[in-house]
mmCIF file of C-alpha atoms in Angstrom:
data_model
loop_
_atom_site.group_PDB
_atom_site.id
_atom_site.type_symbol
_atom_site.label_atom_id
_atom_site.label_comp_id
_atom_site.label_asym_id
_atom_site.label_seq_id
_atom_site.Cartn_x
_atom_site.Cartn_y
_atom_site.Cartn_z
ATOM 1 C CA UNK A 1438 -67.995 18.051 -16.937
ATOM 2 C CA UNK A 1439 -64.413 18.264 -18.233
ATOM 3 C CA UNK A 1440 -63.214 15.992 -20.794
ATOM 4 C CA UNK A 1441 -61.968 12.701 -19.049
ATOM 5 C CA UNK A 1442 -58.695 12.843 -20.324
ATOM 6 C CA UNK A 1443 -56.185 13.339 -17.045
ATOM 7 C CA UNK A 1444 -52.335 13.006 -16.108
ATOM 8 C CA UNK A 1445 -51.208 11.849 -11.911
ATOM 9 C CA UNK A 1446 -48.199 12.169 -10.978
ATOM 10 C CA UNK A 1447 -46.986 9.571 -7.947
ATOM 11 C CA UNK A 1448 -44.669 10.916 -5.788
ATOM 12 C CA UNK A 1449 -44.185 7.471 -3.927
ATOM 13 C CA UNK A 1450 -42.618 6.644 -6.991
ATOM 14 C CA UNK A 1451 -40.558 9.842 -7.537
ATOM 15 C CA UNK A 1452 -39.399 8.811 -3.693
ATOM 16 C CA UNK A 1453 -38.632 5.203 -4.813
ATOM 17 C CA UNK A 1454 -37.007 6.070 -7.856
ATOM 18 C CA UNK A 1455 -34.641 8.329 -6.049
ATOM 19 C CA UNK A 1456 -33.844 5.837 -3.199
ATOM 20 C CA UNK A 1457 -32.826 3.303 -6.537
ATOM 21 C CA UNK A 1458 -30.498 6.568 -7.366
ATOM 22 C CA UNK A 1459 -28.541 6.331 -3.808
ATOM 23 C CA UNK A 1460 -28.525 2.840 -3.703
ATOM 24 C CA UNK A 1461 -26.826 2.964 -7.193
ATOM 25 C CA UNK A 1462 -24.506 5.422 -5.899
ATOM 26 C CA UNK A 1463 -24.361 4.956 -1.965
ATOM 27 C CA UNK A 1464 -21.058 6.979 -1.318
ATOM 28 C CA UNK A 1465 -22.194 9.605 -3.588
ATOM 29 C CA UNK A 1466 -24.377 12.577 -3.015
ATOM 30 C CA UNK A 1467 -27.617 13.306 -5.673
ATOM 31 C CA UNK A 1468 -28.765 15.262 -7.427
ATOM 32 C CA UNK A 1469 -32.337 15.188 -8.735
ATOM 33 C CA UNK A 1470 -32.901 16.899 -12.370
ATOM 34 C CA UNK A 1471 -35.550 18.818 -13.187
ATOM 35 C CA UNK A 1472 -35.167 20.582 -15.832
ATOM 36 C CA UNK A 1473 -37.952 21.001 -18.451
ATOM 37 C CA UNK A 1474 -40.355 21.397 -15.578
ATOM 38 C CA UNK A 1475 -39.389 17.891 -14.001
ATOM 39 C CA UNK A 1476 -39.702 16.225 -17.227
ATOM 40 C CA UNK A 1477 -43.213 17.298 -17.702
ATOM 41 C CA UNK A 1478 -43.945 16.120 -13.928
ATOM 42 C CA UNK A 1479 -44.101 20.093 -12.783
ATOM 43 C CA UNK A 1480 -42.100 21.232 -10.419
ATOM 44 C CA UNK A 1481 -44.300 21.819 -7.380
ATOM 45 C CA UNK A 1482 -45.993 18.574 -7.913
ATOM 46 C CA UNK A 1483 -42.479 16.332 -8.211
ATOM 47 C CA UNK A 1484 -40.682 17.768 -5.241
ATOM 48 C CA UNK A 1485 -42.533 16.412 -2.038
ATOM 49 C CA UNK A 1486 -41.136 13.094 -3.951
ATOM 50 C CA UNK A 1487 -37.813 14.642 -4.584
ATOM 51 C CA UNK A 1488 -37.125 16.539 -1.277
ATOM 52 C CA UNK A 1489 -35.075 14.206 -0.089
ATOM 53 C CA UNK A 1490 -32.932 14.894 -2.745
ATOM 54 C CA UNK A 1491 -28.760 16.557 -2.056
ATOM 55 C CA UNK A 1492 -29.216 18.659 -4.647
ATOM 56 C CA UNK A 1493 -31.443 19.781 -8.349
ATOM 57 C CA UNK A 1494 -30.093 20.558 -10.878
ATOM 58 C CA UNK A 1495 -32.180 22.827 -14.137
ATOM 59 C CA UNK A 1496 -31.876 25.113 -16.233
ATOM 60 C CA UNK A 1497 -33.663 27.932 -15.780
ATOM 61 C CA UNK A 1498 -33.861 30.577 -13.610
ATOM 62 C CA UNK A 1499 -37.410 30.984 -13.477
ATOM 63 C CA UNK A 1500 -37.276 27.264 -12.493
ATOM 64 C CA UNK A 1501 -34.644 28.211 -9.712
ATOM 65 C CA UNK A 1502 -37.036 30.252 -8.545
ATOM 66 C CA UNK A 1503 -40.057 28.106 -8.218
ATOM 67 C CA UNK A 1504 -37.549 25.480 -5.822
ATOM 68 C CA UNK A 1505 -36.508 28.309 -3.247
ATOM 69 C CA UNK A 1506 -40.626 29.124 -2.947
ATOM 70 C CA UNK A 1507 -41.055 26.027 -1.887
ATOM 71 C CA UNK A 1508 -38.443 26.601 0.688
ATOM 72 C CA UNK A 1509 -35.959 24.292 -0.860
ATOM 73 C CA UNK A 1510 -32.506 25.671 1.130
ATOM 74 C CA UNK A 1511 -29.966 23.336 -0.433
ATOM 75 C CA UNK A 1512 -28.013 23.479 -3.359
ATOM 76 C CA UNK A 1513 -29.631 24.413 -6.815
ATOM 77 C CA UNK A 1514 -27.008 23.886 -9.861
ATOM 78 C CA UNK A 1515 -27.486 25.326 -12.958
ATOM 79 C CA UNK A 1516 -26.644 22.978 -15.819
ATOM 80 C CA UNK A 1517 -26.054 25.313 -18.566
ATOM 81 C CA UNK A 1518 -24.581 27.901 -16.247
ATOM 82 C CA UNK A 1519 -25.645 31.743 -16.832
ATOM 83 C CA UNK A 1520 -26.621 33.139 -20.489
ATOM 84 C CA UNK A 1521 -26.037 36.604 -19.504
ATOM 85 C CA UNK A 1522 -24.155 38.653 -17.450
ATOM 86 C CA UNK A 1523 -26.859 40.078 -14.977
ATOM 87 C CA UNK A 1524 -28.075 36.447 -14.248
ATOM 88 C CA UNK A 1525 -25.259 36.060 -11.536
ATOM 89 C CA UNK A 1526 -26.911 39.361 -9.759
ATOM 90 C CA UNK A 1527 -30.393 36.945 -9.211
ATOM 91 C CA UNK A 1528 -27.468 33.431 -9.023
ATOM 92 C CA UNK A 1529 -26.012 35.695 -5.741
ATOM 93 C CA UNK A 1530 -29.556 36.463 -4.585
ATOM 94 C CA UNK A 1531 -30.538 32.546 -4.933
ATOM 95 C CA UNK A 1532 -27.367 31.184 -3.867
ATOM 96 C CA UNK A 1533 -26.973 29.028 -6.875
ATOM 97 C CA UNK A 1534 -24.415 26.963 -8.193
ATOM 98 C CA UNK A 1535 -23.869 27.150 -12.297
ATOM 99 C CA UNK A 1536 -21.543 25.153 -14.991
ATOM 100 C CA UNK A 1537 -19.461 26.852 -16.536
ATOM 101 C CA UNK A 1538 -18.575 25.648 -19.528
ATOM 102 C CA UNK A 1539 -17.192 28.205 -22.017
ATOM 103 C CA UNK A 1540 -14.578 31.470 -21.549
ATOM 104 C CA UNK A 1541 -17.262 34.277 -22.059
ATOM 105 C CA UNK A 1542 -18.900 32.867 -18.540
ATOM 106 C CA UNK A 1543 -15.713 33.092 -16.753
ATOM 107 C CA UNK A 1544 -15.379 36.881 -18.147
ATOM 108 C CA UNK A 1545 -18.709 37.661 -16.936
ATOM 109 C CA UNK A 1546 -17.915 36.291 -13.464
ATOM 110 C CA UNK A 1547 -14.547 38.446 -13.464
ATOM 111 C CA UNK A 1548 -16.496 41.333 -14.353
ATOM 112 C CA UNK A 1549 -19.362 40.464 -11.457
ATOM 113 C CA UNK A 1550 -19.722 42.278 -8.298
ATOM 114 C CA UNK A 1551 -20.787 40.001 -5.684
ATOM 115 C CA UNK A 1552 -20.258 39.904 -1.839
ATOM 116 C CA UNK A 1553 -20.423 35.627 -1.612
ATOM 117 C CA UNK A 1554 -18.263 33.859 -4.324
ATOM 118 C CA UNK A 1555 -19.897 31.933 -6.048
ATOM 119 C CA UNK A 1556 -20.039 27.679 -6.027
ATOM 120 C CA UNK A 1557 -18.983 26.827 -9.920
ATOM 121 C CA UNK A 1558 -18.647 23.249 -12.004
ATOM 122 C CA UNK A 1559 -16.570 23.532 -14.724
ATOM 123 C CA UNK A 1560 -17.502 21.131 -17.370
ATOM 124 C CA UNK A 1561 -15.648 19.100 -19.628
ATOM 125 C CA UNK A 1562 -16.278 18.440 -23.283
ATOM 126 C CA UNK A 1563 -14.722 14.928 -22.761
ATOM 127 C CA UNK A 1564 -16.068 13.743 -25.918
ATOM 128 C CA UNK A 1565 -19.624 15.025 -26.852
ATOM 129 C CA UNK A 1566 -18.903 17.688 -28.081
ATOM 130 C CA UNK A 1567 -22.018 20.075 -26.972
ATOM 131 C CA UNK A 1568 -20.716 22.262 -24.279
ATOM 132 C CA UNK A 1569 -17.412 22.602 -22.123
ATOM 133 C CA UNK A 1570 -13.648 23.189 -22.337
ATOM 134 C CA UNK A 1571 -11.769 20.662 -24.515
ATOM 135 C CA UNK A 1572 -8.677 18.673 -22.361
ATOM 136 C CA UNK A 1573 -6.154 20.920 -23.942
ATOM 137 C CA UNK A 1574 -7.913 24.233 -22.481
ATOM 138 C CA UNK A 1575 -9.700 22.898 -19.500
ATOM 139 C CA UNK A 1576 -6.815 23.462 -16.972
ATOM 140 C CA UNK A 1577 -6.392 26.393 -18.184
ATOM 141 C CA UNK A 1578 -9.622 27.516 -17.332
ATOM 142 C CA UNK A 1579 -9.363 26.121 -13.836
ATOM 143 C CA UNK A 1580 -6.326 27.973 -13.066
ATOM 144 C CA UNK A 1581 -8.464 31.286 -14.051
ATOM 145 C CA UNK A 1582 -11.046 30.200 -11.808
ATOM 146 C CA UNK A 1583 -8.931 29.129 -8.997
ATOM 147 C CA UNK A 1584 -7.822 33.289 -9.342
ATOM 148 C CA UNK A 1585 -11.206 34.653 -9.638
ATOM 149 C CA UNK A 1586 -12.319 36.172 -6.102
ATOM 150 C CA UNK A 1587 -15.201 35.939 -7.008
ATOM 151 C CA UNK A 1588 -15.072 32.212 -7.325
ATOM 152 C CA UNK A 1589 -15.565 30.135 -4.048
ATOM 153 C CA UNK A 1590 -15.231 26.131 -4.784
ATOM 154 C CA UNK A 1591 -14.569 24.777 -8.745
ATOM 155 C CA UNK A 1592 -15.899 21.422 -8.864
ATOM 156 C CA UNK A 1593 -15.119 19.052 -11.789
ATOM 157 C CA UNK A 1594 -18.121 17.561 -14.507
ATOM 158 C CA UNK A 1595 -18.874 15.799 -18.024
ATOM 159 C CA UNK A 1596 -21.655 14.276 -19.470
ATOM 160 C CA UNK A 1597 -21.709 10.899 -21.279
ATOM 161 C CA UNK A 1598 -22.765 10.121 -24.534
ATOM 162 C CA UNK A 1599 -23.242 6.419 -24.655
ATOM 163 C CA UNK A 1600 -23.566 5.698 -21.386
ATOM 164 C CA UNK A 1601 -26.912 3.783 -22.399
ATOM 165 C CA UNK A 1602 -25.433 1.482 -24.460
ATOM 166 C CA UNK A 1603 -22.264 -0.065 -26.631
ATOM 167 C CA UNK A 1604 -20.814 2.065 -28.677
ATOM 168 C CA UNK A 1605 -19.672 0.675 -32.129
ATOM 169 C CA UNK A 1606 -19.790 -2.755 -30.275
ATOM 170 C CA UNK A 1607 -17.095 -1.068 -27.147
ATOM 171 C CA UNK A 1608 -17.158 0.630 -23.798
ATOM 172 C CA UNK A 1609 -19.274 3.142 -24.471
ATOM 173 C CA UNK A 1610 -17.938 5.482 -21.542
ATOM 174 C CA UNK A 1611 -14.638 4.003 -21.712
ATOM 175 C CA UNK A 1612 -13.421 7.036 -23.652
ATOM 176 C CA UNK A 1613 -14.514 10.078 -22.295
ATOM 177 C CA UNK A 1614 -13.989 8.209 -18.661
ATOM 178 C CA UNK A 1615 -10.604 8.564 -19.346
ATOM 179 C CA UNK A 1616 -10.217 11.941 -20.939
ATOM 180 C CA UNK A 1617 -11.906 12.953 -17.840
ATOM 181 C CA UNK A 1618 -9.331 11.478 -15.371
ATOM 182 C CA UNK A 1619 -6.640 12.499 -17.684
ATOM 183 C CA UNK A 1620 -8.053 16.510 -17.927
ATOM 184 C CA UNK A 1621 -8.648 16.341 -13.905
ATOM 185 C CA UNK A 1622 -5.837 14.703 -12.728
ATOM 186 C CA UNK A 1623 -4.324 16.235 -9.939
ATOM 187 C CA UNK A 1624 -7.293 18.963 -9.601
ATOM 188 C CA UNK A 1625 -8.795 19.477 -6.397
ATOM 189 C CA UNK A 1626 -13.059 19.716 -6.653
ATOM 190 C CA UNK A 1627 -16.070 17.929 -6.564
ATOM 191 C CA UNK A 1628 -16.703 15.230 -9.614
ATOM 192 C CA UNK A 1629 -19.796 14.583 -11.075
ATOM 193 C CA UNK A 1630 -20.274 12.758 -14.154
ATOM 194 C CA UNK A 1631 -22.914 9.769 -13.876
ATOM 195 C CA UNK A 1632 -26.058 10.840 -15.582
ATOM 196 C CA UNK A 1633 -29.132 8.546 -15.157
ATOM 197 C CA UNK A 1634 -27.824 5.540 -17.893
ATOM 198 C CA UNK A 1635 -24.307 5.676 -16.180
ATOM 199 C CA UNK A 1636 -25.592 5.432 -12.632
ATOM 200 C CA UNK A 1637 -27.474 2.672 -13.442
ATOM 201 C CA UNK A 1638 -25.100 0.798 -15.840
ATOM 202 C CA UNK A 1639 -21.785 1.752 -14.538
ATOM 203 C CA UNK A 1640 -21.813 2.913 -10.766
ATOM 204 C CA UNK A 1641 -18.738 1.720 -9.950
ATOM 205 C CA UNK A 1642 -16.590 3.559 -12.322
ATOM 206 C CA UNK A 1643 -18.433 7.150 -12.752
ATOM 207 C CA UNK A 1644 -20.441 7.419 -9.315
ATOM 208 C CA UNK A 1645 -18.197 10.119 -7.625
ATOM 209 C CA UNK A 1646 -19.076 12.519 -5.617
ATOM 210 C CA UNK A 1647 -22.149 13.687 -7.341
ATOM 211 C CA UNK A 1648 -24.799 11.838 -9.558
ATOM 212 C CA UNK A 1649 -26.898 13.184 -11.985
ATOM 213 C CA UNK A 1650 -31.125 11.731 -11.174
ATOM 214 C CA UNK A 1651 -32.755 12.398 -14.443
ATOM 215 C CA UNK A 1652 -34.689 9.607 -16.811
ATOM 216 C CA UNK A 1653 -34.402 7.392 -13.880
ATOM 217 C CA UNK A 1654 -36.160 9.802 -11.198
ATOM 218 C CA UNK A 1655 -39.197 9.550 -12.991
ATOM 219 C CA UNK A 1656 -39.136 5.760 -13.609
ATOM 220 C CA UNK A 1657 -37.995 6.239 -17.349
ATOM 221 C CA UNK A 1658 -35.160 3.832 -18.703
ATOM 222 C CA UNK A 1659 -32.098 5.390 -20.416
ATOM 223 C CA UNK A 1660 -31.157 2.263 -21.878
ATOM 224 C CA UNK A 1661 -34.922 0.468 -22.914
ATOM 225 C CA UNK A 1662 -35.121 -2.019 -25.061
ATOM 226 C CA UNK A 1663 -32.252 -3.684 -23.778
ATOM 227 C CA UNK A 1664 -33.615 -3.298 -20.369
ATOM 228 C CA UNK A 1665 -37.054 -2.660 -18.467
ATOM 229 C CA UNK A 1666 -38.116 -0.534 -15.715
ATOM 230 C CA UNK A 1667 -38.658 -3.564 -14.044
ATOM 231 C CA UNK A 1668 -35.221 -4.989 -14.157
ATOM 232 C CA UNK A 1669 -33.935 -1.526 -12.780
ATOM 233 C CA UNK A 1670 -36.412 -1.465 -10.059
ATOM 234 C CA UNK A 1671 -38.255 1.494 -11.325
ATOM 235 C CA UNK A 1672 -41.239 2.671 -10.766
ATOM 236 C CA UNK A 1673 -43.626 5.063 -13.659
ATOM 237 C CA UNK A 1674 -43.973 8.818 -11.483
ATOM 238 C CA UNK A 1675 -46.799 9.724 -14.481
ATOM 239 C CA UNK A 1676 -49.971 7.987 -15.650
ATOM 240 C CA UNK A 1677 -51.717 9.652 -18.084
ATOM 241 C CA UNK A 1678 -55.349 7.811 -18.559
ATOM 242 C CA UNK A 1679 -58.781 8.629 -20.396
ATOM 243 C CA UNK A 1680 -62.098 6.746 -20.995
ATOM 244 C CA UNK A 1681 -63.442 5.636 -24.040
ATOM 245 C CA UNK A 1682 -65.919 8.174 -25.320
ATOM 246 C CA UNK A 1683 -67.639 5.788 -28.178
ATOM 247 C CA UNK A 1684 -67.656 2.261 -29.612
ATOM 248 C CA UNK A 1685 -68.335 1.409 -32.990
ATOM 249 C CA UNK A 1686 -68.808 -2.312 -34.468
ATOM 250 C CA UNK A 1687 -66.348 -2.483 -38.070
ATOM 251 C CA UNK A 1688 -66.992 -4.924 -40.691
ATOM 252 C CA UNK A 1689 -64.051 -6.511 -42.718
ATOM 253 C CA UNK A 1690 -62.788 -4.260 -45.334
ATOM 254 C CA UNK A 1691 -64.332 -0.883 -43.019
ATOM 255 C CA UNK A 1692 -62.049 1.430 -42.036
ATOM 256 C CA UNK A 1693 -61.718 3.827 -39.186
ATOM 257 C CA UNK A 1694 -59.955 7.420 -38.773
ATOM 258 C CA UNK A 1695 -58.354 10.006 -40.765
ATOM 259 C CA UNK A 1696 -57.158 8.663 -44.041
ATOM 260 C CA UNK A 1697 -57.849 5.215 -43.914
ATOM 261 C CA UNK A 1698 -55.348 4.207 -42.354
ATOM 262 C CA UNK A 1699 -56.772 0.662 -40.794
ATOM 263 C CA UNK A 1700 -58.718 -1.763 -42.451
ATOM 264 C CA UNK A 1701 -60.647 -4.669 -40.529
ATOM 265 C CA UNK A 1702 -59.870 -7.833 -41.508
ATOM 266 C CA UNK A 1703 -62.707 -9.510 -39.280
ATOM 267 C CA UNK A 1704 -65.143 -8.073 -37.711
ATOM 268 C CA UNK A 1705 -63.773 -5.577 -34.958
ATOM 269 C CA UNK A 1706 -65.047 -3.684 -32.047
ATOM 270 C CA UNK A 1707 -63.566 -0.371 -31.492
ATOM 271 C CA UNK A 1708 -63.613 1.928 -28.672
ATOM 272 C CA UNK A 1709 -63.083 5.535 -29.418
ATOM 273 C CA UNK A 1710 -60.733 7.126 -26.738
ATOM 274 C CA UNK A 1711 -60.311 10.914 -25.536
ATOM 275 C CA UNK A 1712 -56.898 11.475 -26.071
ATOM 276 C CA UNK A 1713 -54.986 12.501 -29.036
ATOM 277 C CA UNK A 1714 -51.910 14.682 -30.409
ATOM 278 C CA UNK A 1715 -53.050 18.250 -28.820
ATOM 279 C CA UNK A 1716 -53.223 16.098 -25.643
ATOM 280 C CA UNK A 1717 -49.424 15.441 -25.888
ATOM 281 C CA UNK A 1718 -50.144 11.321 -27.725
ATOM 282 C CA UNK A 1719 -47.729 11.103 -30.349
ATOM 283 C CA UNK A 1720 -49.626 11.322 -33.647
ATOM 284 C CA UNK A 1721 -47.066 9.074 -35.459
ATOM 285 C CA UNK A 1722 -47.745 6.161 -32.422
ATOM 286 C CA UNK A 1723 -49.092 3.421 -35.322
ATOM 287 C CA UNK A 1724 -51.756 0.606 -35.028
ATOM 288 C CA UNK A 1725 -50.672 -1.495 -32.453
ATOM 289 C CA UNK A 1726 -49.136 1.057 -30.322
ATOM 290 C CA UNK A 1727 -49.710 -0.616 -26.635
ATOM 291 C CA UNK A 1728 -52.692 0.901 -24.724
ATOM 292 C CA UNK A 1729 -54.573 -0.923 -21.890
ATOM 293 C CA UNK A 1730 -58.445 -1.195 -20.876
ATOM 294 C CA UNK A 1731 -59.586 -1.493 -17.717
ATOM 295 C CA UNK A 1732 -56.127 -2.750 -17.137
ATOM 296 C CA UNK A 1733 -55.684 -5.442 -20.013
ATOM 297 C CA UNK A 1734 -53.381 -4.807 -23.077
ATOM 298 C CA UNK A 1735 -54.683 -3.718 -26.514
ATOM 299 C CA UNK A 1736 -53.823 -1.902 -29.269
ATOM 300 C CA UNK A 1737 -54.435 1.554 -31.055
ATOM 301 C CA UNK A 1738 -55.930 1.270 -34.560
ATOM 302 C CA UNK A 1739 -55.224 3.470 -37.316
ATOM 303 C CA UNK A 1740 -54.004 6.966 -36.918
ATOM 304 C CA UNK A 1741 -53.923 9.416 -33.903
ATOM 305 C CA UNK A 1742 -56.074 12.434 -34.279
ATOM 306 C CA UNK A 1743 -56.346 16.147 -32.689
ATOM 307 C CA UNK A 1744 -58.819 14.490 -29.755
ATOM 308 C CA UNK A 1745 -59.535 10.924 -30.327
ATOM 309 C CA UNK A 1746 -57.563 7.765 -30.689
ATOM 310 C CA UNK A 1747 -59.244 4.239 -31.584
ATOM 311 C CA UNK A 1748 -58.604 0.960 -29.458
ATOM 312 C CA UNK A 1749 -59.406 -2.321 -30.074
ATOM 313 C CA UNK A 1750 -61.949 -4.105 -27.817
ATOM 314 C CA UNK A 1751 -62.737 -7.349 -29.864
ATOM 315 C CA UNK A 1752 -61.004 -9.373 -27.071
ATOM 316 C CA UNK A 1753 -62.155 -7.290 -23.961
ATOM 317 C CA UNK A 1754 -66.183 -7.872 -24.362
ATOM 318 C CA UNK A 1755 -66.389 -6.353 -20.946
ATOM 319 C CA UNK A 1756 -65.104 -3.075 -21.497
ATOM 320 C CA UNK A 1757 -66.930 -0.370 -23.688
ATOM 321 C CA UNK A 1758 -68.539 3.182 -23.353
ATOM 322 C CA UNK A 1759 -66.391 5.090 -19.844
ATOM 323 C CA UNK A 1760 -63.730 2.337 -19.449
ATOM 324 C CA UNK A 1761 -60.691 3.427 -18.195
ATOM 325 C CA UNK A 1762 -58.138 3.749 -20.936
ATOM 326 C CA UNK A 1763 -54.273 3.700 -19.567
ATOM 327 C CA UNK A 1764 -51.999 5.285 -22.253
ATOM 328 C CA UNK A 1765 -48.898 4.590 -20.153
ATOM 329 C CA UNK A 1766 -48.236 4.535 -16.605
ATOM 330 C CA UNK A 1767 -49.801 2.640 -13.675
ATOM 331 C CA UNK A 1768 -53.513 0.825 -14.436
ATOM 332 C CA UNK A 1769 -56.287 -0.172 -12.339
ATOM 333 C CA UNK A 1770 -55.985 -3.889 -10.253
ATOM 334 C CA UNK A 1771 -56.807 -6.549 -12.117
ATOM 335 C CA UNK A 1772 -58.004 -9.672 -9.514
ATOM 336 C CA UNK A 1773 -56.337 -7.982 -6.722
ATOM 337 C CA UNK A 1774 -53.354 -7.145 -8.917
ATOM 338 C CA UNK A 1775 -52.173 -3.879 -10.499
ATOM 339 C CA UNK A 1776 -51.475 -3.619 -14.076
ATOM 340 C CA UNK A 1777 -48.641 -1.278 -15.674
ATOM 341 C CA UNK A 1778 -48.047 0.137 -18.700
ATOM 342 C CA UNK A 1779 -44.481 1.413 -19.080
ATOM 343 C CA UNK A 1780 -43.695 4.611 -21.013
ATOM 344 C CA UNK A 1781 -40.793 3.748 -22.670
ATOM 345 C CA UNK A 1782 -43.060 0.796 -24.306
ATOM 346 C CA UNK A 1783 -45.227 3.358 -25.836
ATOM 347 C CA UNK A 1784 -42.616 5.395 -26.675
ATOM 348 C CA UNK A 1785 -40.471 2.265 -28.601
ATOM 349 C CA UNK A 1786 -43.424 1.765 -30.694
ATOM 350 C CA UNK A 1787 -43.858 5.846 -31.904
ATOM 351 C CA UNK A 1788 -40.624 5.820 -32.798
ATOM 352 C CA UNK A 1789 -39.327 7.898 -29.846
ATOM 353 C CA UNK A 1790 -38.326 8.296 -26.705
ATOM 354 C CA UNK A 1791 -40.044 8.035 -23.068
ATOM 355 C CA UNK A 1792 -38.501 11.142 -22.378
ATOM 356 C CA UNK A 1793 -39.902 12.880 -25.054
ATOM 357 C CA UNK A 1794 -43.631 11.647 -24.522
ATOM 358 C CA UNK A 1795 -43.211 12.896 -20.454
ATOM 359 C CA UNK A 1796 -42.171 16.432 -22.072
ATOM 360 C CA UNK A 1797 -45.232 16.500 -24.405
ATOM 361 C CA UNK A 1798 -48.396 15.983 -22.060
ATOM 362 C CA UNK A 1799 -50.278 19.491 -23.190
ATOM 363 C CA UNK A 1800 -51.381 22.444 -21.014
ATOM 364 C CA UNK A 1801 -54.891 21.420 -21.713
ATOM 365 C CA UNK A 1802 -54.296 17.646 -19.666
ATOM 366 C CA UNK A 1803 -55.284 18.065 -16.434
ATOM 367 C CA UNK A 1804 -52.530 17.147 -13.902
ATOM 368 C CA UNK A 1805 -52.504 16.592 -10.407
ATOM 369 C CA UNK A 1806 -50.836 14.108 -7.478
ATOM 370 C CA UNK A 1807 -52.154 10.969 -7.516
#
């Protein structure tokens, strides 16, 4: 019997989520991310919920790979473009689309023998300063493309940096939106620059031709607190649930876990989970971290360990030894109604980031469509 500890992945949701992206963006085409193994999702699981995507975009080739086995025909973009020369031998052989974002790439496609040119974005470092051309050399690189035979169609990108929220109290696209317009001006190619946070936040202004599918696809929020999945109309595409293993009855002034780290004030009944940090659980989530039993909220007590994680049960009298235990995603129906516990609420009160905690599940969780 394995341990009870599992992760489902709902590709309804994945589907929904994506149908939120287009009507976001209805005059522009999609593309879904997934990189990082779809966020943690896995690939072969998240793409009967994606397939209906323009477009995904990675960044590896290994991942690249995965997508044309499962005899996914369309366009594949690399993010990061190539990090070598010989990976535009197996780009040509894969028919892939890359960035390009610095000068050595565009001397390894010079040098590159290929019978099909090759599809290119050339990125923009509009403002954050991680990759692409800054304004004052990006035409220049364009015009070097535009020579390159081995070049077929240059389309245009950036990536924001505040597109989740104000910056310093202003626009925070406002900025690199218009070094973008300013650097492209004139420049024939396909635009994308709406990530996930700008789709949702600003459509009107940054949903061009293309649009980036990332947090959102898999019913994460790029900018939680200030909004909820719910007010985005997103839907969690991961639950990750466990049973409680053990209960234990404290007495004021007991404590439970490694080093102490919660002390009853009243008498407490606690249910011992299976799931903790080698599971993927943040270790630094602190008492009252949101959880849910048998579909009603709770809260962890005291600290995360390497395979357990306490609860507290002294309001849920009817839950105890093999009660479902939701640490974030969709719960079981509570009088004919579902329950939910979103990601990005766990996440908020570890310190993190919903992204992060998608990323983390461990090999040793057992996945599989729900």
């Amino acid at each position: 019997m394995p341990r009870p500890i599992e992760a489902l992945i709902h590709t309804e949701a994945l589907a929904h989520n994506l149908g939120r992206a287009r009507a976001q963006a209805p005059n522009a085409r999609v593309w879904a991310v997934v990189k990082a193994n779809a966020y943690g999702h896995g690939i072969e699981r998240a793409f009967e919920g994606l397939r209906a995507a323009d477009g995904f975009a990675l960044l590896d080739l290994a991942e690249a790979e995965r997508l044309r086995a499962l005899d996914w025909r369309g366009p594949i973009l690399l993010l990061e473009g190539v990090f070598e020369p010989r990976d535009l031998e197996l780009c040509s052989r894969l028919k892939l689309w890359h960035a390009v974002h610095c000068a050595e790439q565009i001397d390894w496609l010079a040098m590159h023998k290929t019978h099909e040119p090759h599809r290119v974005f050339l990125k923009l470092n509009s403002g954050m300063n991680r990759l692409g051309f800054t304004p004052a050399a990006f035409r220049a690189a364009y015009v070097r493309l535009e020579a390159l035979p081995q070049v077929d169609e240059i389309g245009l990108m950036t990536h924001f940096s505040d597109a989740d929220s104000l910056r310093q109290g202003v626009d925070g696209i406002a900025h690199q939106l218009a070094a973008f317009e300013a650097a492209t001006e004139g420049l024939a190619g396909e635009r994308s620059i709406a990530n996930s946070a700008a789709t949702l936040r600003h459509p009107g202004r940054t949903a061009q031709d293309w649009v980036r599918a990332g947090i959102m696809s898999y019913g994460g929020v790029p900018d939680f607190p200030e909004h909820d999945a719910a007010h985005w109309g997103l839907r969690p595409a991961m639950t990750l649930r466990s049973k409680i293993i053990g209960v234990q009855q404290m007495q004021p002034g007991e404590t439970v876990g490694y080093g102490s780290a919660y002390t009853a004030e009243q008498p407490t009944r606690v249910g011992i989970v299976a799931c903790g940090y080698a599971d993927g659980y943040p270790r630094h989530a602190p008492t009252g971290t949101p959880v849910l039993v048998n579909g009603a909220r709770t809260r962890t007590l005291g600290r995360v360990s390497m395979d357990m994680l306490a609860v507290d049960l002294s309001a849920l009298p009817a839950s105890g030894f093999g009660s479902e235990v939701t640490l974030w995603g969709e719960g079981p129906d509570i009088d004919g109604k579902g329950s939910r516990l979103p990601i990005d609420e766990v996440a908020q009160a570890a310190g993190t980031i919903g992204y992060e905690l998608m990323c983390a599940v461990a090999p040793r969780v057992p996945v599989r469509n729900a």
